[in-house]
Amino acid sequence: MTADVDGDRPGEGRNGPGRADGDRKRPRGAGPEDAGGPERFEVFRDDWGIPHLRAPDALALARAQGHTVALDRAWQLETERHRLLGTTASYLGAAALDHDRFVRRARLADTARRCYARLAPETAAWVDAYVAGVNEGLAEGASLAPEFATASLTPGRWEPWTPLGVWLSTHILFAGFPTKLWREEVARRLGEDRMTLFATDGPGTAGSNGWLLTAARTTTGAAVIAGDPHRFIEDPGVYQQIRLACPEFDVVGLAVPGVPGIAHFGHTGGVAWAITNAMADYQDLYREQLRRTPEGAVEALGPDGWYRAHAHLETIEVAGSAPETVEVIETDRGPVIIGNAEDEGARDGGPVAGTGDRCADQDVPEEPAPGARQHEALAISLRCPPRVTGDLGFDALPALLRARTVADLDTALDRWAEPVNVVLAADTAGGTLHRTAGHVPVRPYVNRLRVVPAEDPAYAWRDGESVPLPRTAVDSAAGIAVMANERGLAAPLGVEFAPSHRANRIRALLAAVPRRSPADMATVHTDTRLASSRPLLSLLAHAPGLGPAGARLRDRLLRWNRHMDADSTDATLYARLRTDVVHRLAAHPALKDLTGAADPWRSPAYPPLFRPWLAAVPRIGYALETLLSAGFLPYEDRLAVVAASADAVAGAAEETPPGAWGDLHRLSPWQALPDTDTNATPWPGLAGDHDCVLSTSSVPGLTDLFARGPAARYVWDLARREDSRWVVPFGASGIPGSAHHRDQTALWARGELAPVVTDWNRLHRMPSRTTPQPEKEPTVTATGPAETAPPAPSVPALRPAVHEHKVEGFGTVRLVRVDPAADSGLLHRWVTGERARFWGMADHTREQVREIYEFVDSLPTHHAYLALRDGVPAALFQTYEPDADPVGECYDVRPGDIGVHLLIAPADGPEHGYTTALMAALLTHVFRDPDCLRVVVEPDARNERAIARMVRAGFELGPEIDKPEKTARLAFLTREVALGPV
């Protein structure tokens, strides 16, 4: 075996190149392809196309959920998979490159692998079943989604840990750690005492509402829970309406596509729950000091001095541009997401240190040699709980489905980790719950505010400790509980919270009527009163020296009802005034060090991904209420700003009268690709604004379009679940042009909700299906040809695996058949590279490579496979029977000998233990056959590195042999040495 990119292939002789021995039948065992069993499941849909799934057990149901979401949302799943892997630039181009850099540097995929490895066995089996369903449905789902053709993509295979990665990538920015960068800039430019001057909910973190009415406050005599998560709106939507039913449970709710179960908003029949973002601070930024040693390693300064940090290189493919290499560095605090450890050569345009073979195990001294030149650099690392604990809270998800009471739900939420939420729940027995859930580490308060020094032990987290999670009883006298990201129950957990306007308004609306029905909740969902307008209108009322037009504007806005209604021209006029005030404040001398050319978002020190948190004008817009109320600017200055804005806006309005607010305030959702539905209607205009209950949040001072708003609405009725309601911005289907692609948009825009149908007889039953099973591998023997194999999918990750082996800390290694036609381009790049010089095919054309492996594929004794690491091609692996190969003429072949060859893919960068882990997985496959007693390799005698690795792996060296194409060195590994005594 050649454990190196400098591998060897056998002589082509009479039998052609060697091939991996893998056609022996794969035994059944654990893993996604075996999860759930061949159980029948049923799919029903209501009139809105919402799936209702029924299966005989929880695993079959999880598989059905994965299969259904793959049919309905294949493009969305593919997008999420690329997001978590940091490969979106491969089809979206350079515009997506900064996101990919962050995801790679933050090591999200590796964190997801860690968290999957620590799941309880029953949870892992449940996730595996879901992933199996996704993989079984992807090909069909992709055939229905035109985006795949537009992007020239085929769907990639999901790994067991992919759902955890989707969850992590969706929530990694939820706690708003980039706000700490903004506070640092404010403190540096305006003074330490001004650090929290702009305190408010940062971009993309808040706006959600949730409320609970006890039985005493409803017309039904049972509790009602309602609300709406306000998030960045994506097309397809971030929530999927679904019902999951089996003998153990029957739950309706809003699922996250790509994640099994129902996490945030659900109704089990006995208990219902909902969440909002707690606005907790649980991620820290550390200022690191890094340096590169003469050997190319990276060292970081910690409390105990300098130590070697993890570092490796990764390559990001970019559509339309050259690939980019990213150095991934991780210190004891966490991955470095800003800055690096540049050496002088890299800074001057020379080669980047550390680009050698990722298989090389270099020994770097703890301290550099005396007098060695080193460059120290400042960088920032991110420390977040899942990376530290290996826990994303997924063990809570199946427990939520099985909850029958608030006590059950409470117990399940004790296992919740990420993100940190406020939860409201009620059950049919009258029980209620109001608590926080998640993991907040114990560390100094200053960690929550700003970037802290990594080398100072005072800022370390307390190992194994978390902040006690606040909870409170629902006020039985008032019968009302509200959560709206405000500073309330979760106050001990965070720094910045949403203003209390939404929470106060919801309480007032609910308290105004003694008893409300579930149908009444829509009036709360769509309330448009803008309480945060008070400071600006108050200053306008006293603005001095207004001209005639300015005075007319003042009088008009003071008569305005302060509702941001879609048909209101007064709301538009207010929005114009607000925008002008924001820009005049940005130009005020007191803020000159933070705006204009000095705006922190312009700084090259920060990746562009963080610009929404660092841009001064949006920050001023979000904090306008504070800036117009607090004493930062003298009262006279504030009056002067508002007066000047009133005259300017009034003059423009008399020339161009304002239109309706809804004509300007239009939805602008995120889409991975431009809309492919040519029949789609324009995005709707809506009422509402940032601080309204209907929190359709534009960016004051920047745009009236809104990208953040109600990503769903729900009403859970504990008296009769069938009287519950829900709606999403678009529809149940993610397929452009389908009947249910955007059939809920008009309903959503009007503030209406669709019924939750629970009577199976009122649902439309889809054609019956049995949970699909993976194609079985054909059986082959050493003396007979294999049965005809099914055509292999063109994407290696979607092919059935002959062997699958999970290596702790490394990932899942799968062996799939080489498809000579589909893989010829990949193999040609590998075998003709400089580092594959010992493979002997450097001068071959792509067509010649294809022909060689077509010949290999025709032989019953030689087999070729791709080895995939977490779905990504990592190596070419071949096995053969030595007595049917020219090597058999060069030594005495023993019964049970199997010859193997390995060509490792070109390296992205050094990765300690890479070859050892890959070899372990491949040897497990070979020795799985009890007839295999000894592995034979014959690397080129000049390939000293490969031979040395063979010796380290336990191979016993044999003699050199002369072959027509090379002088080779035989080496042998026995079953006893590889596996140990039986």
GROMACS .gro file of N, CA and C in nm, residues 293-358:
model
  198
  293THR      N    1   0.686   2.988   1.324
  293THR     CA    2   0.823   2.943   1.349
  293THR      C    3   0.897   2.926   1.217
  294PRO      N    4   1.027   2.917   1.221
  294PRO     CA    5   1.103   2.894   1.097
  294PRO      C    6   1.059   2.769   1.024
  295GLU      N    7   1.009   2.670   1.098
  295GLU     CA    8   0.964   2.546   1.033
  295GLU      C    9   0.827   2.562   0.966
  296GLY      N   10   0.761   2.676   0.987
  296GLY     CA   11   0.632   2.698   0.925
  296GLY      C   12   0.514   2.671   1.014
  297ALA      N   13   0.536   2.625   1.136
  297ALA     CA   14   0.426   2.600   1.228
  297ALA      C   15   0.377   2.733   1.285
  298VAL      N   16   0.257   2.729   1.342
  298VAL     CA   17   0.198   2.848   1.404
  298VAL      C   18   0.198   2.829   1.555
  299GLU      N   19   0.242   2.933   1.626
  299GLU     CA   20   0.239   2.931   1.771
  299GLU      C   21   0.152   3.045   1.821
  300ALA      N   22   0.087   3.021   1.935
  300ALA     CA   23   0.000   3.120   1.997
  300ALA      C   24   0.047   3.143   2.140
  301LEU      N   25   0.022   3.265   2.189
  301LEU     CA   26   0.060   3.299   2.326
  301LEU      C   27  -0.058   3.273   2.418
  302GLY      N   28  -0.039   3.186   2.516
  302GLY     CA   29  -0.142   3.156   2.614
  302GLY      C   30  -0.098   3.192   2.753
  303PRO      N   31  -0.177   3.162   2.853
  303PRO     CA   32  -0.141   3.196   2.992
  303PRO      C   33  -0.009   3.134   3.036
  304ASP      N   34   0.029   3.021   2.977
  304ASP     CA   35   0.152   2.953   3.016
  304ASP      C   36   0.266   2.975   2.917
  305GLY      N   37   0.249   3.072   2.828
  305GLY     CA   38   0.354   3.099   2.731
  305GLY      C   39   0.315   3.054   2.591
  306TRP      N   40   0.418   3.048   2.507
  306TRP     CA   41   0.394   3.012   2.367
  306TRP      C   42   0.375   2.862   2.353
  307TYR      N   43   0.284   2.823   2.265
  307TYR     CA   44   0.258   2.682   2.238
  307TYR      C   45   0.219   2.667   2.092
  308ARG      N   46   0.229   2.545   2.043
  308ARG     CA   47   0.194   2.520   1.904
  308ARG      C   48   0.043   2.512   1.887
  309ALA      N   49  -0.009   2.590   1.794
  309ALA     CA   50  -0.152   2.589   1.762
  309ALA      C   51  -0.177   2.498   1.643
  310HIS      N   52  -0.299   2.451   1.631
  310HIS     CA   53  -0.336   2.373   1.514
  310HIS      C   54  -0.340   2.466   1.392
  311ALA      N   55  -0.289   2.419   1.280
  311ALA     CA   56  -0.296   2.496   1.156
  311ALA      C   57  -0.295   2.401   1.038
  312HIS      N   58  -0.381   2.426   0.942
  312HIS     CA   59  -0.376   2.355   0.815
  312HIS      C   60  -0.434   2.443   0.706
  313LEU      N   61  -0.414   2.406   0.583
  313LEU     CA   62  -0.462   2.483   0.470
  313LEU      C   63  -0.582   2.415   0.406
  314GLU      N   64  -0.675   2.495   0.359
  314GLU     CA   65  -0.788   2.444   0.284
  314GLU      C   66  -0.804   2.526   0.157
  315THR      N   67  -0.855   2.463   0.053
  315THR     CA   68  -0.874   2.529  -0.075
  315THR      C   69  -1.022   2.552  -0.099
  316ILE      N   70  -1.058   2.675  -0.134
  316ILE     CA   71  -1.196   2.710  -0.166
  316ILE      C   72  -1.206   2.728  -0.317
  317GLU      N   73  -1.288   2.648  -0.379
  317GLU     CA   74  -1.313   2.663  -0.522
  317GLU      C   75  -1.405   2.782  -0.546
  318VAL      N   76  -1.376   2.861  -0.650
  318VAL     CA   77  -1.453   2.982  -0.679
  318VAL      C   78  -1.495   2.980  -0.825
  319ALA      N   79  -1.624   2.977  -0.848
  319ALA     CA   80  -1.674   2.977  -0.984
  319ALA      C   81  -1.630   3.103  -1.057
  320GLY      N   82  -1.569   3.087  -1.173
  320GLY     CA   83  -1.524   3.200  -1.253
  320GLY      C   84  -1.393   3.261  -1.210
  321SER      N   85  -1.331   3.208  -1.106
  321SER     CA   86  -1.204   3.262  -1.057
  321SER      C   87  -1.113   3.147  -1.014
  322ALA      N   88  -0.989   3.184  -0.984
  322ALA     CA   89  -0.894   3.083  -0.936
  322ALA      C   90  -0.931   3.041  -0.794
  323PRO      N   91  -0.899   2.919  -0.756
  323PRO     CA   92  -0.924   2.876  -0.618
  323PRO      C   93  -0.846   2.961  -0.519
  324GLU      N   94  -0.896   2.968  -0.397
  324GLU     CA   95  -0.829   3.043  -0.293
  324GLU      C   96  -0.789   2.948  -0.179
  325THR      N   97  -0.669   2.966  -0.130
  325THR     CA   98  -0.621   2.886  -0.017
  325THR      C   99  -0.641   2.964   0.113
  326VAL      N  100  -0.698   2.899   0.210
  326VAL     CA  101  -0.725   2.961   0.340
  326VAL      C  102  -0.652   2.883   0.447
  327GLU      N  103  -0.582   2.953   0.533
  327GLU     CA  104  -0.518   2.887   0.646
  327GLU      C  105  -0.615   2.883   0.763
  328VAL      N  106  -0.638   2.764   0.814
  328VAL     CA  107  -0.727   2.744   0.928
  328VAL      C  108  -0.641   2.725   1.051
  329ILE      N  109  -0.658   2.815   1.149
  329ILE     CA  110  -0.578   2.814   1.271
  329ILE      C  111  -0.672   2.800   1.390
  330GLU      N  112  -0.635   2.717   1.485
  330GLU     CA  113  -0.714   2.706   1.606
  330GLU      C  114  -0.623   2.708   1.728
  331THR      N  115  -0.651   2.799   1.819
  331THR     CA  116  -0.576   2.808   1.943
  331THR      C  117  -0.652   2.734   2.053
  332ASP      N  118  -0.602   2.743   2.175
  332ASP     CA  119  -0.671   2.681   2.287
  332ASP      C  120  -0.805   2.747   2.316
  333ARG      N  121  -0.824   2.870   2.270
  333ARG     CA  122  -0.953   2.937   2.289
  333ARG      C  123  -1.052   2.894   2.182
  334GLY      N  124  -1.007   2.881   2.060
  334GLY     CA  125  -1.097   2.843   1.952
  334GLY      C  126  -1.038   2.881   1.818
  335PRO      N  127  -1.116   2.862   1.711
  335PRO     CA  128  -1.067   2.894   1.577
  335PRO      C  129  -1.044   3.043   1.558
  336VAL      N  130  -0.939   3.075   1.485
  336VAL     CA  131  -0.908   3.214   1.453
  336VAL      C  132  -0.993   3.254   1.333
  337ILE      N  133  -1.077   3.357   1.350
  337ILE     CA  134  -1.168   3.398   1.243
  337ILE      C  135  -1.129   3.532   1.182
  338ILE      N  136  -1.038   3.605   1.247
  338ILE     CA  137  -0.990   3.733   1.194
  338ILE      C  138  -0.839   3.735   1.212
  339GLY      N  139  -0.768   3.776   1.106
  339GLY     CA  140  -0.623   3.784   1.115
  339GLY      C  141  -0.559   3.649   1.091
  340ASN      N  142  -0.427   3.646   1.097
  340ASN     CA  143  -0.353   3.523   1.071
  340ASN      C  144  -0.215   3.533   1.134
  341ALA      N  145  -0.131   3.442   1.095
  341ALA     CA  146   0.007   3.441   1.147
  341ALA      C  147   0.102   3.457   1.032
  342GLU      N  148   0.088   3.568   0.960
  342GLU     CA  149   0.172   3.590   0.842
  342GLU      C  150   0.319   3.583   0.878
  343ASP      N  151   0.394   3.517   0.789
  343ASP     CA  152   0.539   3.530   0.803
  343ASP      C  153   0.586   3.633   0.700
  344GLU      N  154   0.712   3.667   0.706
  344GLU     CA  155   0.761   3.773   0.620
  344GLU      C  156   0.747   3.736   0.473
  345GLY      N  157   0.772   3.607   0.441
  345GLY     CA  158   0.763   3.566   0.302
  345GLY      C  159   0.624   3.581   0.247
  346ALA      N  160   0.524   3.540   0.327
  346ALA     CA  161   0.387   3.552   0.280
  346ALA      C  162   0.348   3.697   0.264
  347ARG      N  163   0.393   3.781   0.358
  347ARG     CA  164   0.355   3.921   0.354
  347ARG      C  165   0.417   3.990   0.233
  348ASP      N  166   0.533   3.945   0.193
  348ASP     CA  167   0.602   4.006   0.078
  348ASP      C  168   0.565   3.939  -0.053
  349GLY      N  169   0.467   3.850  -0.051
  349GLY     CA  170   0.426   3.784  -0.173
  349GLY      C  171   0.498   3.654  -0.198
  350GLY      N  172   0.581   3.610  -0.105
  350GLY     CA  173   0.651   3.484  -0.121
  350GLY      C  174   0.563   3.367  -0.086
  351PRO      N  175   0.616   3.248  -0.087
  351PRO     CA  176   0.536   3.130  -0.058
  351PRO      C  177   0.489   3.129   0.087
  352VAL      N  178   0.368   3.078   0.106
  352VAL     CA  179   0.312   3.068   0.241
  352VAL      C  180   0.372   2.948   0.310
  353ALA      N  181   0.422   2.967   0.430
  353ALA     CA  182   0.479   2.856   0.504
  353ALA      C  183   0.371   2.756   0.540
  354GLY      N  184   0.412   2.634   0.553
  354GLY     CA  185   0.318   2.532   0.598
  354GLY      C  186   0.236   2.470   0.486
  355THR      N  187   0.280   2.482   0.360
  355THR     CA  188   0.202   2.425   0.250
  355THR      C  189   0.252   2.289   0.210
  356GLY      N  190   0.328   2.223   0.295
  356GLY     CA  191   0.379   2.091   0.262
  356GLY      C  192   0.274   1.983   0.271
  357ASP      N  193   0.319   1.860   0.257
  357ASP     CA  194   0.230   1.744   0.260
  357ASP      C  195   0.153   1.740   0.391
  358ARG      N  196   0.019   1.728   0.382
  358ARG     CA  197  -0.062   1.724   0.504
  358ARG      C  198  -0.036   1.597   0.581
   0.00000   0.00000   0.00000
